[in-house]
């Protein structure tokens, strides 16, 4: 198998990973809603990362996975873990107290734009005109769906808007930093450290809140609910752990801007999930928006003739050097 064929196969795996990631994240909104009917947002996050850490530790203890990590690697991963999951979920959880989930959806649609700008600045990833326009097209598709639902951003409530915007910037920063780190660090080790940080941050926050209100004895009460248990297992194992592994793997093989735009597919999965499982309305504007989003995602990830020529010449040089 030639170097070009190996590279093509690897990228196919990366694209498969990010598509599965989008499906998992899209359905996480459904399970998130179910979890919030039983527990508070902060408790849900704490229990989510507790389950995630347990799930990540089991293969390590059984020696199915060898955890190869040095103290200097932990220091390198720490800023990444601060951005995601810590700041991303914290800003999101507190921001949603002052704004609606629909408004948050509009603001989060801009993540690929922030990622593309940051990737160009810090990673020197230069997007083509087609990729830039396609990214804007996918963003427009998401915003179109929310606007047609009658959603607008209330600029008089700047606190909620600012917190959700900071959450979006945290996710964009994570994509760029993860892209850089995955080129030299083990993907599982990165994900494991991120999970530990999430576990510590959100359990400390939730426990402090319970201590302040004198309700610490109720901390694990939500686990008595079968609905919460099912939801938190999905959120902890699939939505937190597996999705992070898939995202980090994809970022090790693909440009940050290309991976980021797949978050919009998660929006489509969320809409379909709501229609199938919660009997939510599926209107004509959902279909139009879906087509626009898909066209945008495809356009962002299209391989131009110039890129193919560059890739071919690089593969040829690699083969010649061998």
PDB file of N, CA and C in Angstrom, residues 24-41 44-45 48 227-228 230-232 234-235 239 278:
ATOM      1  N   UNK A  24     -23.460  11.385  18.097  1.00  0.00           N
ATOM      2  CA  UNK A  24     -23.476  11.255  19.563  1.00  0.00           C
ATOM      3  C   UNK A  24     -23.814  12.588  20.224  1.00  0.00           C
ATOM      4  N   UNK A  25     -23.147  13.660  19.793  1.00  0.00           N
ATOM      5  CA  UNK A  25     -23.375  14.984  20.384  1.00  0.00           C
ATOM      6  C   UNK A  25     -24.796  15.464  20.090  1.00  0.00           C
ATOM      7  N   UNK A  26     -25.279  15.189  18.872  1.00  0.00           N
ATOM      8  CA  UNK A  26     -26.640  15.600  18.512  1.00  0.00           C
ATOM      9  C   UNK A  26     -27.683  14.971  19.412  1.00  0.00           C
ATOM     10  N   UNK A  27     -27.521  13.686  19.701  1.00  0.00           N
ATOM     11  CA  UNK A  27     -28.476  12.992  20.572  1.00  0.00           C
ATOM     12  C   UNK A  27     -28.275  13.337  22.047  1.00  0.00           C
ATOM     13  N   UNK A  28     -27.113  13.920  22.372  1.00  0.00           N
ATOM     14  CA  UNK A  28     -26.850  14.271  23.773  1.00  0.00           C
ATOM     15  C   UNK A  28     -27.808  15.353  24.263  1.00  0.00           C
ATOM     16  N   UNK A  29     -28.312  16.197  23.350  1.00  0.00           N
ATOM     17  CA  UNK A  29     -29.282  17.226  23.758  1.00  0.00           C
ATOM     18  C   UNK A  29     -30.559  16.568  24.266  1.00  0.00           C
ATOM     19  N   UNK A  30     -30.952  15.484  23.615  1.00  0.00           N
ATOM     20  CA  UNK A  30     -32.135  14.740  24.024  1.00  0.00           C
ATOM     21  C   UNK A  30     -31.948  14.169  25.431  1.00  0.00           C
ATOM     22  N   UNK A  31     -30.824  13.495  25.659  1.00  0.00           N
ATOM     23  CA  UNK A  31     -30.557  12.892  26.967  1.00  0.00           C
ATOM     24  C   UNK A  31     -30.269  13.966  28.026  1.00  0.00           C
ATOM     25  N   UNK A  32     -29.701  15.090  27.582  1.00  0.00           N
ATOM     26  CA  UNK A  32     -29.475  16.200  28.500  1.00  0.00           C
ATOM     27  C   UNK A  32     -30.779  16.755  29.042  1.00  0.00           C
ATOM     28  N   UNK A  33     -31.778  16.872  28.154  1.00  0.00           N
ATOM     29  CA  UNK A  33     -33.089  17.345  28.590  1.00  0.00           C
ATOM     30  C   UNK A  33     -33.696  16.397  29.615  1.00  0.00           C
ATOM     31  N   UNK A  34     -33.557  15.100  29.375  1.00  0.00           N
ATOM     32  CA  UNK A  34     -34.110  14.103  30.290  1.00  0.00           C
ATOM     33  C   UNK A  34     -33.414  14.167  31.645  1.00  0.00           C
ATOM     34  N   UNK A  35     -32.080  14.337  31.629  1.00  0.00           N
ATOM     35  CA  UNK A  35     -31.321  14.409  32.884  1.00  0.00           C
ATOM     36  C   UNK A  35     -31.727  15.627  33.707  1.00  0.00           C
ATOM     37  N   UNK A  36     -32.004  16.726  33.026  1.00  0.00           N
ATOM     38  CA  UNK A  36     -32.345  17.978  33.721  1.00  0.00           C
ATOM     39  C   UNK A  36     -33.747  17.954  34.334  1.00  0.00           C
ATOM     40  N   UNK A  37     -34.551  16.953  33.975  1.00  0.00           N
ATOM     41  CA  UNK A  37     -35.860  16.823  34.629  1.00  0.00           C
ATOM     42  C   UNK A  37     -35.710  16.236  36.034  1.00  0.00           C
ATOM     43  N   UNK A  38     -34.516  15.694  36.327  1.00  0.00           N
ATOM     44  CA  UNK A  38     -34.277  15.057  37.620  1.00  0.00           C
ATOM     45  C   UNK A  38     -33.248  15.817  38.454  1.00  0.00           C
ATOM     46  N   UNK A  39     -32.198  16.319  37.814  1.00  0.00           N
ATOM     47  CA  UNK A  39     -31.098  16.969  38.546  1.00  0.00           C
ATOM     48  C   UNK A  39     -30.811  18.353  37.973  1.00  0.00           C
ATOM     49  N   UNK A  40     -30.112  19.167  38.763  1.00  0.00           N
ATOM     50  CA  UNK A  40     -29.730  20.510  38.324  1.00  0.00           C
ATOM     51  C   UNK A  40     -28.620  20.417  37.276  1.00  0.00           C
ATOM     52  N   UNK A  41     -28.400  21.483  36.488  1.00  0.00           N
ATOM     53  CA  UNK A  41     -27.336  21.455  35.476  1.00  0.00           C
ATOM     54  C   UNK A  41     -25.962  21.117  36.052  1.00  0.00           C
ATOM     55  N   UNK A  44     -25.786  17.466  37.134  1.00  0.00           N
ATOM     56  CA  UNK A  44     -25.731  16.628  35.931  1.00  0.00           C
ATOM     57  C   UNK A  44     -24.318  16.584  35.355  1.00  0.00           C
ATOM     58  N   UNK A  45     -23.657  17.742  35.316  1.00  0.00           N
ATOM     59  CA  UNK A  45     -22.282  17.797  34.812  1.00  0.00           C
ATOM     60  C   UNK A  45     -21.327  17.019  35.715  1.00  0.00           C
ATOM     61  N   UNK A  48     -22.017  13.360  35.310  1.00  0.00           N
ATOM     62  CA  UNK A  48     -21.623  13.005  33.934  1.00  0.00           C
ATOM     63  C   UNK A  48     -20.130  12.686  33.852  1.00  0.00           C
ATOM     64  N   UNK A 227     -34.620   7.100  34.657  1.00  0.00           N
ATOM     65  CA  UNK A 227     -34.464   8.043  33.539  1.00  0.00           C
ATOM     66  C   UNK A 227     -33.125   8.763  33.640  1.00  0.00           C
ATOM     67  N   UNK A 228     -32.802   9.216  34.855  1.00  0.00           N
ATOM     68  CA  UNK A 228     -31.527   9.910  35.046  1.00  0.00           C
ATOM     69  C   UNK A 228     -30.356   8.961  34.829  1.00  0.00           C
ATOM     70  N   UNK A 230     -30.152   6.242  32.962  1.00  0.00           N
ATOM     71  CA  UNK A 230     -29.994   5.984  31.530  1.00  0.00           C
ATOM     72  C   UNK A 230     -29.362   7.182  30.835  1.00  0.00           C
ATOM     73  N   UNK A 231     -29.854   8.378  31.171  1.00  0.00           N
ATOM     74  CA  UNK A 231     -29.370   9.599  30.529  1.00  0.00           C
ATOM     75  C   UNK A 231     -27.913   9.880  30.873  1.00  0.00           C
ATOM     76  N   UNK A 232     -27.560   9.723  32.148  1.00  0.00           N
ATOM     77  CA  UNK A 232     -26.207  10.067  32.586  1.00  0.00           C
ATOM     78  C   UNK A 232     -25.189   9.051  32.085  1.00  0.00           C
ATOM     79  N   UNK A 234     -25.432   7.626  29.124  1.00  0.00           N
ATOM     80  CA  UNK A 234     -25.208   8.071  27.735  1.00  0.00           C
ATOM     81  C   UNK A 234     -24.301   9.300  27.710  1.00  0.00           C
ATOM     82  N   UNK A 235     -24.623  10.273  28.547  1.00  0.00           N
ATOM     83  CA  UNK A 235     -23.853  11.522  28.571  1.00  0.00           C
ATOM     84  C   UNK A 235     -22.421  11.293  29.041  1.00  0.00           C
ATOM     85  N   UNK A 239     -21.285  10.660  25.275  1.00  0.00           N
ATOM     86  CA  UNK A 239     -21.209  12.080  24.940  1.00  0.00           C
ATOM     87  C   UNK A 239     -19.962  12.768  25.465  1.00  0.00           C
ATOM     88  N   UNK A 278     -39.258  12.712  20.759  1.00  0.00           N
ATOM     89  CA  UNK A 278     -40.033  13.630  21.598  1.00  0.00           C
ATOM     90  C   UNK A 278     -41.261  14.205  20.885  1.00  0.00           C
TER      91      UNK A 278
END
